[in-house]
PDB file of N, CA and C in Angstrom:
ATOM      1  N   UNK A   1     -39.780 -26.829  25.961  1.00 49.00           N
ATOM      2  CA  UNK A   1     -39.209 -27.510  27.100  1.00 49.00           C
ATOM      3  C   UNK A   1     -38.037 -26.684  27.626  1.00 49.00           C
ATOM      4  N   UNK A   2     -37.827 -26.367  28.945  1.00 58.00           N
ATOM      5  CA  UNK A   2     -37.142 -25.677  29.367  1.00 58.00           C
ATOM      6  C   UNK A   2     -35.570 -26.169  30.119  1.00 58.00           C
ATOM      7  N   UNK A   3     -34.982 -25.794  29.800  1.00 68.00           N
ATOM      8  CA  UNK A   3     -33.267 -26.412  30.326  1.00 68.00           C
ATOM      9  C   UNK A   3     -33.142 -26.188  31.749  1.00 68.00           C
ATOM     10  N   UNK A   4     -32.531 -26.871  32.271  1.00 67.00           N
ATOM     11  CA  UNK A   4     -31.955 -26.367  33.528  1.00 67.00           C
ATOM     12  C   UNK A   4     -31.197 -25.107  33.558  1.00 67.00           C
ATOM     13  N   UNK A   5     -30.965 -24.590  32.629  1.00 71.00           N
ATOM     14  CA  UNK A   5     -29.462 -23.844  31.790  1.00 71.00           C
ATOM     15  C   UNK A   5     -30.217 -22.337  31.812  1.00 71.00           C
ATOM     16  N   UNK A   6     -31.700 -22.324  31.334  1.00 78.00           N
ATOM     17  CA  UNK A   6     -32.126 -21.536  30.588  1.00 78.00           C
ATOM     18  C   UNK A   6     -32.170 -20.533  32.172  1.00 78.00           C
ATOM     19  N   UNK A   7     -31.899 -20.639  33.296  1.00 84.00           N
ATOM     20  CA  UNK A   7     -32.345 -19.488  34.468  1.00 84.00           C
ATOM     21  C   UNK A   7     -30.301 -19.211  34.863  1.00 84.00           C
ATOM     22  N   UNK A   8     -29.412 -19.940  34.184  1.00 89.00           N
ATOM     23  CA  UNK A   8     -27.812 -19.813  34.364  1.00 89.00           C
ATOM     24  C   UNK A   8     -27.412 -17.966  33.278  1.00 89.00           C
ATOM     25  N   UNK A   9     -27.087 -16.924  34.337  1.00 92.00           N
ATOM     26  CA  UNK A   9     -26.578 -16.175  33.159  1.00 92.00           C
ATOM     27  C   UNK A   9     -25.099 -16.442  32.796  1.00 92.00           C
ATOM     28  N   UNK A  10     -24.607 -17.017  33.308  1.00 92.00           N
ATOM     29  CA  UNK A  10     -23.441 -17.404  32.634  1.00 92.00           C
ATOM     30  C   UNK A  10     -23.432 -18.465  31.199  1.00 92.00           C
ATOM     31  N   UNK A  11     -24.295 -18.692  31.068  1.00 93.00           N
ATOM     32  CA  UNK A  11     -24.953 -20.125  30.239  1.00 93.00           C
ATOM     33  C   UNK A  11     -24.880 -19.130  29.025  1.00 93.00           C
ATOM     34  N   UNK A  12     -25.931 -17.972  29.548  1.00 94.00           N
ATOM     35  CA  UNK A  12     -26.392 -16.945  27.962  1.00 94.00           C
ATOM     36  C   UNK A  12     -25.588 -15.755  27.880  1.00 94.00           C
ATOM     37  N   UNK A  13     -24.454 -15.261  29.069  1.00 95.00           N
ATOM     38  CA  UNK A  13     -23.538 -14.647  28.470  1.00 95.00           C
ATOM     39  C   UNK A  13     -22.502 -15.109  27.680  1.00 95.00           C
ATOM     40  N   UNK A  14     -22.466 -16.598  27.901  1.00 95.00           N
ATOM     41  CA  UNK A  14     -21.455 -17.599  26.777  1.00 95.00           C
ATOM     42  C   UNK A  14     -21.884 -17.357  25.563  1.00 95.00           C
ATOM     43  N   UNK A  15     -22.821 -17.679  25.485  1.00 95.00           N
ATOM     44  CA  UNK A  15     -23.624 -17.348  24.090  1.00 95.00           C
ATOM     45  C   UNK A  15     -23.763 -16.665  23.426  1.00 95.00           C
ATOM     46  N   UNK A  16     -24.080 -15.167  23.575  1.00 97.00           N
ATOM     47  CA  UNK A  16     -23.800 -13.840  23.543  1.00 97.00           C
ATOM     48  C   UNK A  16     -22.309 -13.581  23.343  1.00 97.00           C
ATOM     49  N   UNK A  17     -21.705 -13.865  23.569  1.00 97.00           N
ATOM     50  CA  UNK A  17     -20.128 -13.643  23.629  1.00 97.00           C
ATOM     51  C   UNK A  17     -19.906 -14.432  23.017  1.00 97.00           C
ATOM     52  N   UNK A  18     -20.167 -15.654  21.867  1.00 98.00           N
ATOM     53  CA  UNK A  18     -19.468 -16.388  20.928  1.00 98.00           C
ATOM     54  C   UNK A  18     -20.276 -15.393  19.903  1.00 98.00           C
ATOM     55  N   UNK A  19     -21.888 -15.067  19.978  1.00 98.00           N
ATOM     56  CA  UNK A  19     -21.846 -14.489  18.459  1.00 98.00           C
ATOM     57  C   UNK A  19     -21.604 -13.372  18.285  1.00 98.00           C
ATOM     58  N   UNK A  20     -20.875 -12.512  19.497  1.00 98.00           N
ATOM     59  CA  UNK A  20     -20.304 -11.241  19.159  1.00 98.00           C
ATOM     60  C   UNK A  20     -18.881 -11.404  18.400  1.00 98.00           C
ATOM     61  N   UNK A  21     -18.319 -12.781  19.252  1.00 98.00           N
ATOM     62  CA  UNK A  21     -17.022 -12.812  18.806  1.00 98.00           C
ATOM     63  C   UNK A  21     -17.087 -13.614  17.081  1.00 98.00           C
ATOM     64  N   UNK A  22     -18.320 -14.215  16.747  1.00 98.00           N
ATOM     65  CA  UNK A  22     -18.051 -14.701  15.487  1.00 98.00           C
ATOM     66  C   UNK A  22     -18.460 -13.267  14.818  1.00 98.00           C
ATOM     67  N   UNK A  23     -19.318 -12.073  15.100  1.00 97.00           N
ATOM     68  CA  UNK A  23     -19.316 -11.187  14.447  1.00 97.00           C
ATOM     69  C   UNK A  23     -18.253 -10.137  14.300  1.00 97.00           C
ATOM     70  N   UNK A  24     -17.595 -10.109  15.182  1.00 97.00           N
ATOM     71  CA  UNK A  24     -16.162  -9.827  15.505  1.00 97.00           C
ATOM     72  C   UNK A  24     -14.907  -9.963  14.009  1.00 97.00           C
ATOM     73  N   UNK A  25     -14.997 -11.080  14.236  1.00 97.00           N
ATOM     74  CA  UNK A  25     -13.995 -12.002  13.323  1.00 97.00           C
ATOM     75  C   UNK A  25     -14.672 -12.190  11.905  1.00 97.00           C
ATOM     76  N   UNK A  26     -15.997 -11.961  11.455  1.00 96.00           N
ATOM     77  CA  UNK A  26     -16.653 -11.838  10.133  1.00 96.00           C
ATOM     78  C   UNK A  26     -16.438  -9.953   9.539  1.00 96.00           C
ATOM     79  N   UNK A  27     -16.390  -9.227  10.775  1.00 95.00           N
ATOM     80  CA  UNK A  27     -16.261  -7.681  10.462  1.00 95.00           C
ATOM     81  C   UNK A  27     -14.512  -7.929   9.654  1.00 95.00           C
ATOM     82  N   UNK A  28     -13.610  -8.470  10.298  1.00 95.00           N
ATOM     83  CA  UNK A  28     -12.086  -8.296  10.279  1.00 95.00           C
ATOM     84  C   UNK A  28     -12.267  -8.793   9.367  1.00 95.00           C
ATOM     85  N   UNK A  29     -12.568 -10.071   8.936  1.00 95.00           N
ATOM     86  CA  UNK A  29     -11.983 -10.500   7.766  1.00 95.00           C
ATOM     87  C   UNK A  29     -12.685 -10.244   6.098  1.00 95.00           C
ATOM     88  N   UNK A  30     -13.826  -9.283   6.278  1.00 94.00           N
ATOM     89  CA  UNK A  30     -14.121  -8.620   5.415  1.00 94.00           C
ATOM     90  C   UNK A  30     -13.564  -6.698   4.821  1.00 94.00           C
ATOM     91  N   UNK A  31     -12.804  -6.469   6.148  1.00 93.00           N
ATOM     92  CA  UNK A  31     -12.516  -5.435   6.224  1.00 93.00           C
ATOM     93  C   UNK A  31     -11.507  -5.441   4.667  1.00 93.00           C
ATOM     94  N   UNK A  32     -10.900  -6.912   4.534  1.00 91.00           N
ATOM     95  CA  UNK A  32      -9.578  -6.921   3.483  1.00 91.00           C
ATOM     96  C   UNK A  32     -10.370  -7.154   2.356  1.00 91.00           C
ATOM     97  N   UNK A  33     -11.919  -7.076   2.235  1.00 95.00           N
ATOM     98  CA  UNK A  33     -12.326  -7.899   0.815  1.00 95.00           C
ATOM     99  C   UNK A  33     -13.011  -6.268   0.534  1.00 95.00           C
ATOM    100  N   UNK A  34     -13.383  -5.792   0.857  1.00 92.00           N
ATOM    101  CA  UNK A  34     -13.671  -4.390   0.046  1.00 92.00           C
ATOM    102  C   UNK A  34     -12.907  -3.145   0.427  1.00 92.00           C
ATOM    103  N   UNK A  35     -12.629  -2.887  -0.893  1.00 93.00           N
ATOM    104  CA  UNK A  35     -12.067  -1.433  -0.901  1.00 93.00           C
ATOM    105  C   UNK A  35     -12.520   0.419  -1.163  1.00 93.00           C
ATOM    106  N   UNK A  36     -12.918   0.396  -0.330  1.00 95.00           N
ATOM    107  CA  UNK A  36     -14.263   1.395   0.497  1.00 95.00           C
ATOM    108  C   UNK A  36     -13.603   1.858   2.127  1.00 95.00           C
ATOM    109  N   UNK A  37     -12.767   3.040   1.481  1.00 96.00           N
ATOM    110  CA  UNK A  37     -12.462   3.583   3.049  1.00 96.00           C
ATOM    111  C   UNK A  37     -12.893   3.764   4.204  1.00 96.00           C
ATOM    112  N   UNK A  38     -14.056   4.805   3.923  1.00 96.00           N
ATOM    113  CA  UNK A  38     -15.431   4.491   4.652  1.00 96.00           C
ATOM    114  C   UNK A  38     -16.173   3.358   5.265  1.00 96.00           C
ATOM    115  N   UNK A  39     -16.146   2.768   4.458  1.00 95.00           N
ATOM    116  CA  UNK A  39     -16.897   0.802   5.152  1.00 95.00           C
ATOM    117  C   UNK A  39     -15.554   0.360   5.390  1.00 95.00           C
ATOM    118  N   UNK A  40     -14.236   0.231   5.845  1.00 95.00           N
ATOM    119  CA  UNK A  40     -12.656  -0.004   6.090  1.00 95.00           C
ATOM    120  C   UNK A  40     -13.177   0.433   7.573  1.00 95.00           C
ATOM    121  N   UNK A  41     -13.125   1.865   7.394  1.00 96.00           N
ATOM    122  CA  UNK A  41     -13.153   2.273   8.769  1.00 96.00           C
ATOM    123  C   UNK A  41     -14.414   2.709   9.680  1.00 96.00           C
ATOM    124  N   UNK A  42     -15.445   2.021   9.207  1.00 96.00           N
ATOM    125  CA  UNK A  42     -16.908   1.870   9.752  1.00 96.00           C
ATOM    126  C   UNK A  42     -16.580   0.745  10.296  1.00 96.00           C
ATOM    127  N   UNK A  43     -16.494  -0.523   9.473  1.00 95.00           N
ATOM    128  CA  UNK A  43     -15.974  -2.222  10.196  1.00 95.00           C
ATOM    129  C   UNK A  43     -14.997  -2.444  10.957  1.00 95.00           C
ATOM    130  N   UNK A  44     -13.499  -1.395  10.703  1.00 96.00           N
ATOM    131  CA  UNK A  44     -12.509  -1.620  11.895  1.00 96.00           C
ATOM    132  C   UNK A  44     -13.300  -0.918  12.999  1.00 96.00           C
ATOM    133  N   UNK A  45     -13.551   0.212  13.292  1.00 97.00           N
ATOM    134  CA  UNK A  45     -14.306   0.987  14.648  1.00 97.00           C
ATOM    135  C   UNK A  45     -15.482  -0.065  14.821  1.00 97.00           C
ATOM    136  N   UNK A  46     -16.269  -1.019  14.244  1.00 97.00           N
ATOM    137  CA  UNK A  46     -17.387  -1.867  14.927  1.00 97.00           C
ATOM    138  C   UNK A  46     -16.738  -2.675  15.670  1.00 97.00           C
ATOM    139  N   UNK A  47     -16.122  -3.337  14.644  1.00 96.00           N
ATOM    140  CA  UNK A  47     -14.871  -4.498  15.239  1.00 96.00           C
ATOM    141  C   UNK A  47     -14.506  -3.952  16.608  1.00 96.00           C
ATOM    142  N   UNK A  48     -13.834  -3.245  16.641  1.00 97.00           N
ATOM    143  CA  UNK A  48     -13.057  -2.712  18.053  1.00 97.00           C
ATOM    144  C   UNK A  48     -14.747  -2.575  19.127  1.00 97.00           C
ATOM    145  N   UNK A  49     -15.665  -2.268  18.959  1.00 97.00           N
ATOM    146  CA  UNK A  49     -16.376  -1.744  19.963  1.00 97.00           C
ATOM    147  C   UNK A  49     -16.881  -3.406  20.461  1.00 97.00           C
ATOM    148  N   UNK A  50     -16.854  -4.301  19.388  1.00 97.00           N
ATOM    149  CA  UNK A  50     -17.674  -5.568  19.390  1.00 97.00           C
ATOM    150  C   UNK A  50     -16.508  -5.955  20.252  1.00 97.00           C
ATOM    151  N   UNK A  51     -15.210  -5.474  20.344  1.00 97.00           N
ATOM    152  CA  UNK A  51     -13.784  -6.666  21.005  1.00 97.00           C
ATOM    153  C   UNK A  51     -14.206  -6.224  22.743  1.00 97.00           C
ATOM    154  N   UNK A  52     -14.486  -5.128  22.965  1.00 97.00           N
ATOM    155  CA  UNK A  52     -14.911  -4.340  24.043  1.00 97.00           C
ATOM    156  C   UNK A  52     -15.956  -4.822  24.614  1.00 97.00           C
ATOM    157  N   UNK A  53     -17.136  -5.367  23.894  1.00 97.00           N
ATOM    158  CA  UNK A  53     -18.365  -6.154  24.599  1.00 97.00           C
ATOM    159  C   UNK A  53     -17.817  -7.550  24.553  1.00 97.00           C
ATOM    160  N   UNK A  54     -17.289  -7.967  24.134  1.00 97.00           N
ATOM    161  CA  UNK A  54     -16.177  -9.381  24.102  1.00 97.00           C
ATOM    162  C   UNK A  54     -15.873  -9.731  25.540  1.00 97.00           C
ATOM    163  N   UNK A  55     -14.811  -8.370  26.023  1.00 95.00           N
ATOM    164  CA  UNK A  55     -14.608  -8.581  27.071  1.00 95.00           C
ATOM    165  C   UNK A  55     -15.549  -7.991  28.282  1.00 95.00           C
ATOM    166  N   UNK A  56     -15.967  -7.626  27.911  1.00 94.00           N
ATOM    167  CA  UNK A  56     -16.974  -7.120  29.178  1.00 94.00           C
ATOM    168  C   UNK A  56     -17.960  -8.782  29.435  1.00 94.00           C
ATOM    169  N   UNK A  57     -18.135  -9.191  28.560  1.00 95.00           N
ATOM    170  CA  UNK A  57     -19.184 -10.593  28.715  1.00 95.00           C
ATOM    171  C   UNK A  57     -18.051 -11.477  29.278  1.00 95.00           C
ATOM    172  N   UNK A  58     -16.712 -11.464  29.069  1.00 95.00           N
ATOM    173  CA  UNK A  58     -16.075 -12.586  29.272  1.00 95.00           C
ATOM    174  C   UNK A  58     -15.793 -12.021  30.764  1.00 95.00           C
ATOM    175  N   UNK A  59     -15.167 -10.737  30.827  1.00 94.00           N
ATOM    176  CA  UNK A  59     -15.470 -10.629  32.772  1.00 94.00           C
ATOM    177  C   UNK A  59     -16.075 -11.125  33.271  1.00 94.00           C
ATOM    178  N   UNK A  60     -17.871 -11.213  32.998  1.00 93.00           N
ATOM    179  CA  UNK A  60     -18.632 -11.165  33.201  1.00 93.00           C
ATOM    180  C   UNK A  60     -18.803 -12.614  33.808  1.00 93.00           C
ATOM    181  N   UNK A  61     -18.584 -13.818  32.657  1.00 92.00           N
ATOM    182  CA  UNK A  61     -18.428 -15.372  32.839  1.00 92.00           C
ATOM    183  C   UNK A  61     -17.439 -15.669  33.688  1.00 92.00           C
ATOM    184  N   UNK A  62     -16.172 -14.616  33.530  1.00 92.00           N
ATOM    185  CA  UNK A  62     -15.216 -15.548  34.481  1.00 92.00           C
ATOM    186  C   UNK A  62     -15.150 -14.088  35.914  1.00 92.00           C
ATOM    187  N   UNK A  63     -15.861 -13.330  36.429  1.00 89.00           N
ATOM    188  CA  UNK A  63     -16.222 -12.478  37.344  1.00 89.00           C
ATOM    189  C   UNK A  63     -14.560 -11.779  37.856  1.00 89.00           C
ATOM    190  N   UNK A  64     -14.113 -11.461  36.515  1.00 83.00           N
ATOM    191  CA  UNK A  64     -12.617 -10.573  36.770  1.00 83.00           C
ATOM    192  C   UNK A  64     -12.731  -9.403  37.243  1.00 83.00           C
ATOM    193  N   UNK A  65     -14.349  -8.799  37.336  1.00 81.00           N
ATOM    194  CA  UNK A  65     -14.047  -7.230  37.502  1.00 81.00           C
ATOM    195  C   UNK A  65     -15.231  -6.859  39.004  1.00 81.00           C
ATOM    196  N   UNK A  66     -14.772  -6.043  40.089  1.00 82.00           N
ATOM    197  CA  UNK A  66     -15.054  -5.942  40.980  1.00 82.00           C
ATOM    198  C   UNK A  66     -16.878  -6.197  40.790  1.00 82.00           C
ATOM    199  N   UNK A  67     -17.594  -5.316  40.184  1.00 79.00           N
ATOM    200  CA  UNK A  67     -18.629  -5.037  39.595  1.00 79.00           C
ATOM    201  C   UNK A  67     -19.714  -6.428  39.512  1.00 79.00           C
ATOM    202  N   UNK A  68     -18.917  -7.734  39.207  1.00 75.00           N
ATOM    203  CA  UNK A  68     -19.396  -8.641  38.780  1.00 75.00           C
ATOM    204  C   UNK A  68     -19.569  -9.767  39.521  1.00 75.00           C
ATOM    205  N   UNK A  69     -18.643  -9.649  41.031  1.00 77.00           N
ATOM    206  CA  UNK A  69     -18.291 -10.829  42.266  1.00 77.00           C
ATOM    207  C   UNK A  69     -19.587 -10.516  42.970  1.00 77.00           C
TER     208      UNK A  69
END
């Protein structure tokens, strides 16, 4: 059965942009549970690229960037 929702891209860039941001916030707070320089600084550099598609989706929902009006 199909939503009214399901043809909204703002609907599924919301969406997209909560499970980047819960993957976001699962990278950080594992970064402190292993001690592995390498996987430290593999998960901080994901983290950061995931904060970057964060905001590009959230432009995106709230149309902050010329590109997107």
């Amino acid at each position: 059965m199909a939503s009214e929702l399901d043809g909204d891209p703002i609907f599924h860039a919301r969406k997209v942009r909560q499970r980047l941001e819960d993957t976001l916030t699962h990278m950080r707070e594992d970064v402190d549970k292993v001690d592995d320089p390498k996987f430290k600084a593999m998960f901080e550099t994901s983290a950061e690229v995931l904060g970057g598609l964060v905001k590009a989706f959230s432009d995106f929902e709230q149309k902050n960037e010329a590109a997107w009006r």
